Amino acid sequence: MSDDALPGGERRQLAPPVDESGALGWMRKNLFSSWGNGITTVVLIVAVVWILSGFLDWAVFTANFTASVGSECRGGGACWALIREKYRYIFFGSFPYEQHWRPLFAVIAMLTMLVTSADRRMWNWRLLVIWGLGSFVTFLLMFGQIHIPLSLFLTIALVLGGIGMNLRKAIAEPAEMNAYRALAAIGLVGLVLRITGILPAWSLAIAPFSYVETSLWGGIPVTIILATYGLAFAFPYGVLLALGRRSNLPLIKGLCVGFIELIRGVPLISLLIMASVMLPLFLPSGTTIDKFLRAQVAVILFAGAYIAEVIRGGLQSLPKGQFEAADAMGLNYPQKTLLIILPQAIRVVIPPLINTFIGFFKDTSLVLIIGIFDFLNTANQALVDPNWAGFPGEVYLFAAFVYFIFCFSMSRYSKYLEVELNKGTRR
Amino acid sequence: MAAMAAKAVRDLSGAPSLIELRSVNKWFGQFHVLSDINLDVKEGEKIVVCGPSGSGKSTLIRCINRLEEHQAGDIVVNGVTLSNDVKNIEAIRREVGMVFQSFNLFPHLTILDNLTLAPIWVKKMPKKDAEEIAMALLNRVRIPEQALKYPGQLSGGQQQRVAIARALCMRPKIMLFDEPTSALDPEMVKEVLDVMVELAGEGMTMICVTHEMGFARAVADRVIFMDRGEIVEQNEPEEFFAHPRNERTKLFLGQILHH
Amino acid sequence: MAVEALGSAHRVKVAPWNDPVIRGWVFQIVVVGLVAGLAWYLVSNTIDNLNRQKIASGFDYLGREAGFEIGDSMIEYSPASTYARAIWVGILNTLRVAVLGIFLSTILGTLIGVGRLSPNWLLNKICVWYVEAFRNVPLLLWLFLFYKLISEAFPGPKQALSALWGSMFLSNRGLYFPVPMADPIHKWMGVALLIGIAGAVALHRWAKKRQEATGQPFPSILAGFGVALGVPFVVWLLGGAPHHLSWPELKGFNFEGGTVIQPEFTALLLGLVLYSSAFIAEIVRSGILALHKGQSEAAAALGLSRGQSMRLVLLPQALRVIVPPMTSQYLNITKNSSLAIAIGYPDLVASINVTINQTGQAIENILLIMAAYLSVSLSISAFMNWYNKRIALTER
């Protein structure tokens, strides 16, 4: 029956049948494509409408936005007036009321640091500058007054000199190498003098604002500081753990594996309890550690083990040829690792790293067990006020909403980065 | 391509129609992927479908065993009209075997289990009978010694031959091939084509989407050229290759018969 | 030039400080030395502090009387019991919520994961939002919310809601419902259950052989359930069908009789299950998506029904991808159960916490917690390694 050949001209393009396209077609395909599907859709629509209308009724239509005391709110819908009254405490804790702009800007500074760190263009010396400046601003705002000791300056000099000497060994001009050597020498000699007491303790005092101690910090800044600096310090130590775990030296490998499995095998709560109860025992009697610092140390120890596993995954995914090429070029271990291996390995695992960070962000809520006032704890405390007792739904839903905004934005950013980072690679 | 003897023209006018496509249309969203297809396949006929990518040739044969749904027109296979009715679809799939470009062997089962899976669970055959049929077919495709290995241990050519044997285990009336050699390294293409030529010689009704024109010349009763969703031209292989009539056909043949 | 025989080439001497093997060992010794030094420093400080504060050492305290109450216990416990028993109650409570949590969240998570892939747009989007809502909010917040809602939204025992003609009572002290009174036949029913399960397994084997021989399939799963449940039922009948129940009755300020599910446990279980099922849904979804589309097409082209292709082809392959992250999620559920301390459910961490406060012996108790959780996590890791080796696809 077949045709032999078509005439030379184009055949007219038919449009798809009407009930297959457009809104009707979409509904047919996605909601009513079969009996089972159709029934599911109807049941779900009924359920969703019922729940939503009940919820909206409580949350919006009969809600109370203007009451000034809890008793006025009873018997109605949601008591959002409670939030209106207490939001400053929930967000900033017991920080002095008039100075709330300080933690606000500290939060902005930290968020800026975090967002720019994931941008690949920043992955060089700029990152150190961003974090240095950002941290300086953050802690200046939060504490109000900071004293930078001489030993910190000396340590920075030593580290910069050492890194420069090692990394730029083959590339730098003699003048530059001498500069590094001088820096390292100044740092080393200065530190020795300082430790032996010959050089007196001196610190640079910067005190533009009033001092606010850590026990008054609370709310969102606490959550973000714990998560951000948890990540910041856990990152290098997690990298070291990951490298150590993959090393061929048996003692190093054993130490790293043991440490990672130990930390990952126990809940964060037990680490927090350990930090708050055992840390004073580990240190010479009489030394007290700031409670906030104890929580921060626990978060760092915990985060490092998880980051180590993520980075280990990245290291494992690198083709062996990368290591071999680096060796063939004559690079030593620090150069090979810092210049070739780590940049690639870390680039690959940025999305899981961000997911891990989202996890820490949520895990900081556990510090309330040891009495630190993070965002969840301040929300909790808002419920304790006898004037406003009995509205757990409102407070917790509000807190959940804030957490959701933070975490959801971070996960969207991570997905965006995943697409961006894969643009240069062949999929 | 090793030279294959040109096929003599066969007279198939007395054979029944196994597959009929009437005014078949399909859209992916707004894109008209199959445009007014009319096709009649007789029992024992071997058809080769060729054309540039995106022409709809894979979609065409995938519509025949309902891996894709057509939106307008009729498809009748072995007397059964293809529709949303599950019973019809199952009846059709029992008579139609398919070989895929990416083999699609089940990696967690041995070769033998791959072959006996469908006979045991669909045709409710006892295991021993199914294994007998499977080994006979493995012999036919010349790799009986691989029966207890896993697909991951076989080469591409061997995997595709197993895939052909797996489809044949169900004793289909019709075999559909969707670019069976396109994913193979060049040195393995011949072993698969040889199996297909033998199968053709035994009288199987075949529709084969392929670029292997030597195969078409040796085996096909009809070569169909598709472009942009339409059947542009169809003819016996000799006439088709020697005297293409449509401009688009000439263009396509010029591109692929280069080497 | 004379040609030297190859055999006479000698090894080049390397200065020890350039030899990579020696360098490696020196480096290791230095690092281990530093770590050991740090450890020694910490340990000596600790011993010093313990002596100074007159804190006892050793595990003798485990035999002393605990002196505190535990609200929810699966075994007999009173304040006169030992610390060891208190800790054991904590372990049992942790296991109870962890095992139930794992079981329920696997079921719910799988349903949501499959729903996420549904062609029905509404179902799909609802599952998406469920997952996003629970993944982006801390578990502790959900626990607080559920606990406060349960304990404040429900009335006191005197005004408890009752259901099923006064047999179940819901109040802010928990859900009370009747249980069968203890009867000697129950032991036999337990034995009968084991026999029934063995019988179901044997039935399955017989059905499989029959199918191999004749090709006829047999609904062995349904029949297996029937056997496993039927045998205990028959035993119950033979024992005179004892049906006396212990009914909860309001006596004074609270109910007595029957059995109770307390609000702390309910809030913890509810929060754990809803939270973890969001993560499990993602794991299941990625397992199913990891399947090559061609596999389901090949199965369909061969004539296998949807159920058959799911069971024989798709699920075995999906499980390979799903099991590793699933086991680490199970580990997370076990660890997350430790949040119980925040809402007053007496799990292991809570018991240990009270013990530390009362005895002051932080180190021994922390070691106990770590030992308990580590044994769970190490056995899960070992299982996962074994499973991965066993199901690895055989390749060239």
PDB file of C-alpha atoms in Angstrom, chain C residues 240-377:
ATOM      1  CA  GLY C 240     -10.195 -21.453  76.025  1.00  0.00           C
ATOM      2  CA  ALA C 241      -9.962 -18.108  74.227  1.00  0.00           C
ATOM      3  CA  PRO C 242      -9.191 -16.057  77.340  1.00  0.00           C
ATOM      4  CA  HIS C 243     -10.424 -12.541  76.699  1.00  0.00           C
ATOM      5  CA  HIS C 244     -10.283 -10.741  80.012  1.00  0.00           C
ATOM      6  CA  LEU C 245      -8.860  -7.289  79.588  1.00  0.00           C
ATOM      7  CA  SER C 246      -7.389  -4.921  82.107  1.00  0.00           C
ATOM      8  CA  TRP C 247      -9.410  -1.730  81.794  1.00  0.00           C
ATOM      9  CA  PRO C 248      -8.094   1.755  82.611  1.00  0.00           C
ATOM     10  CA  GLU C 249     -10.182   3.408  85.302  1.00  0.00           C
ATOM     11  CA  LEU C 250      -9.993   6.870  86.759  1.00  0.00           C
ATOM     12  CA  LYS C 251      -8.791   6.561  90.349  1.00  0.00           C
ATOM     13  CA  GLY C 252      -8.013   9.796  92.076  1.00  0.00           C
ATOM     14  CA  PHE C 253      -5.852  12.017  89.873  1.00  0.00           C
ATOM     15  CA  ASN C 254      -4.962   9.560  87.212  1.00  0.00           C
ATOM     16  CA  PHE C 255      -5.917   6.328  85.553  1.00  0.00           C
ATOM     17  CA  GLU C 256      -4.968   2.878  86.735  1.00  0.00           C
ATOM     18  CA  GLY C 257      -5.058  -0.355  84.847  1.00  0.00           C
ATOM     19  CA  GLY C 258      -4.684  -0.962  81.160  1.00  0.00           C
ATOM     20  CA  THR C 259      -1.498   0.375  79.651  1.00  0.00           C
ATOM     21  CA  VAL C 260      -0.389   3.846  78.656  1.00  0.00           C
ATOM     22  CA  ILE C 261       1.490   5.633  75.935  1.00  0.00           C
ATOM     23  CA  GLN C 262       2.881   8.722  77.566  1.00  0.00           C
ATOM     24  CA  PRO C 263       3.027  12.160  75.933  1.00  0.00           C
ATOM     25  CA  GLU C 264       6.832  12.304  76.138  1.00  0.00           C
ATOM     26  CA  PHE C 265       7.174   9.064  74.253  1.00  0.00           C
ATOM     27  CA  THR C 266       4.486  10.045  71.780  1.00  0.00           C
ATOM     28  CA  ALA C 267       6.016  13.428  71.064  1.00  0.00           C
ATOM     29  CA  LEU C 268       9.488  11.940  70.656  1.00  0.00           C
ATOM     30  CA  LEU C 269       8.291   9.132  68.395  1.00  0.00           C
ATOM     31  CA  LEU C 270       6.095  11.413  66.327  1.00  0.00           C
ATOM     32  CA  GLY C 271       8.842  13.980  65.850  1.00  0.00           C
ATOM     33  CA  LEU C 272      11.501  11.353  65.034  1.00  0.00           C
ATOM     34  CA  VAL C 273       9.295   9.518  62.548  1.00  0.00           C
ATOM     35  CA  LEU C 274       8.044  12.589  60.684  1.00  0.00           C
ATOM     36  CA  TYR C 275      11.525  14.148  60.544  1.00  0.00           C
ATOM     37  CA  SER C 276      13.433  11.026  59.517  1.00  0.00           C
ATOM     38  CA  SER C 277      10.867   9.956  56.955  1.00  0.00           C
ATOM     39  CA  ALA C 278      11.636  13.140  54.996  1.00  0.00           C
ATOM     40  CA  PHE C 279      15.263  12.050  54.658  1.00  0.00           C
ATOM     41  CA  ILE C 280      14.338   8.460  53.915  1.00  0.00           C
ATOM     42  CA  ALA C 281      11.952   9.676  51.230  1.00  0.00           C
ATOM     43  CA  GLU C 282      14.857  11.362  49.472  1.00  0.00           C
ATOM     44  CA  ILE C 283      17.000   8.248  49.768  1.00  0.00           C
ATOM     45  CA  VAL C 284      14.280   6.040  48.292  1.00  0.00           C
ATOM     46  CA  ARG C 285      13.619   8.525  45.530  1.00  0.00           C
ATOM     47  CA  SER C 286      17.255   8.735  44.510  1.00  0.00           C
ATOM     48  CA  GLY C 287      17.463   4.950  44.566  1.00  0.00           C
ATOM     49  CA  ILE C 288      14.567   4.624  42.172  1.00  0.00           C
ATOM     50  CA  LEU C 289      15.842   7.446  39.960  1.00  0.00           C
ATOM     51  CA  ALA C 290      19.237   5.777  39.787  1.00  0.00           C
ATOM     52  CA  LEU C 291      17.651   2.995  37.838  1.00  0.00           C
ATOM     53  CA  HIS C 292      18.292   3.145  34.194  1.00  0.00           C
ATOM     54  CA  LYS C 293      15.066   3.810  32.330  1.00  0.00           C
ATOM     55  CA  GLY C 294      15.930   1.035  29.929  1.00  0.00           C
ATOM     56  CA  GLN C 295      15.573  -1.578  32.664  1.00  0.00           C
ATOM     57  CA  SER C 296      11.875  -0.957  33.151  1.00  0.00           C
ATOM     58  CA  GLU C 297      11.426  -0.745  29.379  1.00  0.00           C
ATOM     59  CA  ALA C 298      13.173  -4.063  28.801  1.00  0.00           C
ATOM     60  CA  ALA C 299      11.079  -5.697  31.511  1.00  0.00           C
ATOM     61  CA  ALA C 300       7.901  -4.262  30.003  1.00  0.00           C
ATOM     62  CA  ALA C 301       8.896  -5.305  26.483  1.00  0.00           C
ATOM     63  CA  LEU C 302       9.325  -8.877  27.727  1.00  0.00           C
ATOM     64  CA  GLY C 303       5.736  -8.846  28.953  1.00  0.00           C
ATOM     65  CA  LEU C 304       6.323  -8.647  32.707  1.00  0.00           C
ATOM     66  CA  SER C 305       3.538  -6.901  34.614  1.00  0.00           C
ATOM     67  CA  ARG C 306       4.306  -3.753  36.588  1.00  0.00           C
ATOM     68  CA  GLY C 307       4.295  -5.669  39.830  1.00  0.00           C
ATOM     69  CA  GLN C 308       6.546  -8.386  38.453  1.00  0.00           C
ATOM     70  CA  SER C 309       9.047  -5.962  36.937  1.00  0.00           C
ATOM     71  CA  MET C 310       9.106  -3.983  40.187  1.00  0.00           C
ATOM     72  CA  ARG C 311       9.749  -7.093  42.276  1.00  0.00           C
ATOM     73  CA  LEU C 312      12.138  -9.011  40.009  1.00  0.00           C
ATOM     74  CA  VAL C 313      14.062  -6.303  38.175  1.00  0.00           C
ATOM     75  CA  LEU C 314      13.726  -2.814  39.648  1.00  0.00           C
ATOM     76  CA  LEU C 315      13.645  -3.296  43.397  1.00  0.00           C
ATOM     77  CA  PRO C 316      16.760  -5.521  43.634  1.00  0.00           C
ATOM     78  CA  GLN C 317      18.741  -2.916  41.729  1.00  0.00           C
ATOM     79  CA  ALA C 318      17.295   0.028  43.640  1.00  0.00           C
ATOM     80  CA  LEU C 319      18.093  -1.596  46.969  1.00  0.00           C
ATOM     81  CA  ARG C 320      21.788  -1.584  46.117  1.00  0.00           C
ATOM     82  CA  VAL C 321      21.711   2.179  45.909  1.00  0.00           C
ATOM     83  CA  ILE C 322      19.351   2.648  48.821  1.00  0.00           C
ATOM     84  CA  VAL C 323      20.831   0.448  51.544  1.00  0.00           C
ATOM     85  CA  PRO C 324      24.065   2.323  52.363  1.00  0.00           C
ATOM     86  CA  PRO C 325      22.536   5.759  52.975  1.00  0.00           C
ATOM     87  CA  MET C 326      19.544   4.094  54.595  1.00  0.00           C
ATOM     88  CA  THR C 327      21.717   2.421  57.230  1.00  0.00           C
ATOM     89  CA  SER C 328      23.420   5.683  58.088  1.00  0.00           C
ATOM     90  CA  GLN C 329      19.982   7.261  58.400  1.00  0.00           C
ATOM     91  CA  TYR C 330      19.039   4.472  60.831  1.00  0.00           C
ATOM     92  CA  LEU C 331      22.146   5.359  62.803  1.00  0.00           C
ATOM     93  CA  ASN C 332      21.024   8.987  62.819  1.00  0.00           C
ATOM     94  CA  ILE C 333      17.622   7.998  64.162  1.00  0.00           C
ATOM     95  CA  THR C 334      19.312   6.145  67.013  1.00  0.00           C
ATOM     96  CA  LYS C 335      21.520   9.127  67.782  1.00  0.00           C
ATOM     97  CA  ASN C 336      18.676  11.613  67.435  1.00  0.00           C
ATOM     98  CA  SER C 337      16.690   9.696  70.030  1.00  0.00           C
ATOM     99  CA  SER C 338      19.086  11.253  72.530  1.00  0.00           C
ATOM    100  CA  LEU C 339      17.151  14.516  72.137  1.00  0.00           C
ATOM    101  CA  ALA C 340      14.687  12.847  74.473  1.00  0.00           C
ATOM    102  CA  ILE C 341      16.367  14.636  77.329  1.00  0.00           C
ATOM    103  CA  ALA C 342      14.966  17.944  76.118  1.00  0.00           C
ATOM    104  CA  ILE C 343      11.356  16.870  76.523  1.00  0.00           C
ATOM    105  CA  GLY C 344      11.713  14.673  79.544  1.00  0.00           C
ATOM    106  CA  TYR C 345      11.620  11.185  78.066  1.00  0.00           C
ATOM    107  CA  PRO C 346      13.911   9.061  80.244  1.00  0.00           C
ATOM    108  CA  ASP C 347      16.326   7.633  77.695  1.00  0.00           C
ATOM    109  CA  LEU C 348      19.948   6.609  78.206  1.00  0.00           C
ATOM    110  CA  VAL C 349      21.399  10.116  78.075  1.00  0.00           C
ATOM    111  CA  ALA C 350      18.853  11.342  80.594  1.00  0.00           C
ATOM    112  CA  SER C 351      19.691   8.543  83.046  1.00  0.00           C
ATOM    113  CA  ILE C 352      23.399   9.159  82.665  1.00  0.00           C
ATOM    114  CA  ASN C 353      22.914  12.887  83.109  1.00  0.00           C
ATOM    115  CA  VAL C 354      21.203  12.426  86.459  1.00  0.00           C
ATOM    116  CA  THR C 355      23.884   9.923  87.467  1.00  0.00           C
ATOM    117  CA  ILE C 356      26.642  12.410  86.659  1.00  0.00           C
ATOM    118  CA  ASN C 357      24.902  15.086  88.652  1.00  0.00           C
ATOM    119  CA  GLN C 358      24.503  12.846  91.663  1.00  0.00           C
ATOM    120  CA  THR C 359      27.828  11.022  91.716  1.00  0.00           C
ATOM    121  CA  GLY C 360      30.051  13.658  90.125  1.00  0.00           C
ATOM    122  CA  GLN C 361      31.856  10.902  88.225  1.00  0.00           C
ATOM    123  CA  ALA C 362      31.667  12.435  84.796  1.00  0.00           C
ATOM    124  CA  ILE C 363      34.358  10.394  83.074  1.00  0.00           C
ATOM    125  CA  GLU C 364      33.087   6.915  83.779  1.00  0.00           C
ATOM    126  CA  ASN C 365      29.562   7.862  82.823  1.00  0.00           C
ATOM    127  CA  ILE C 366      30.569   9.561  79.599  1.00  0.00           C
ATOM    128  CA  LEU C 367      32.536   6.437  78.740  1.00  0.00           C
ATOM    129  CA  LEU C 368      29.371   4.419  79.278  1.00  0.00           C
ATOM    130  CA  ILE C 369      27.386   6.605  76.876  1.00  0.00           C
ATOM    131  CA  MET C 370      30.105   6.425  74.269  1.00  0.00           C
ATOM    132  CA  ALA C 371      30.422   2.667  74.624  1.00  0.00           C
ATOM    133  CA  ALA C 372      26.687   2.215  74.202  1.00  0.00           C
ATOM    134  CA  TYR C 373      26.319   4.380  71.118  1.00  0.00           C
ATOM    135  CA  LEU C 374      29.583   3.254  69.575  1.00  0.00           C
ATOM    136  CA  SER C 375      28.595  -0.393  69.787  1.00  0.00           C
ATOM    137  CA  VAL C 376      25.404   0.418  67.878  1.00  0.00           C
ATOM    138  CA  SER C 377      27.166   2.473  65.235  1.00  0.00           C
TER     139      SER C 377
END
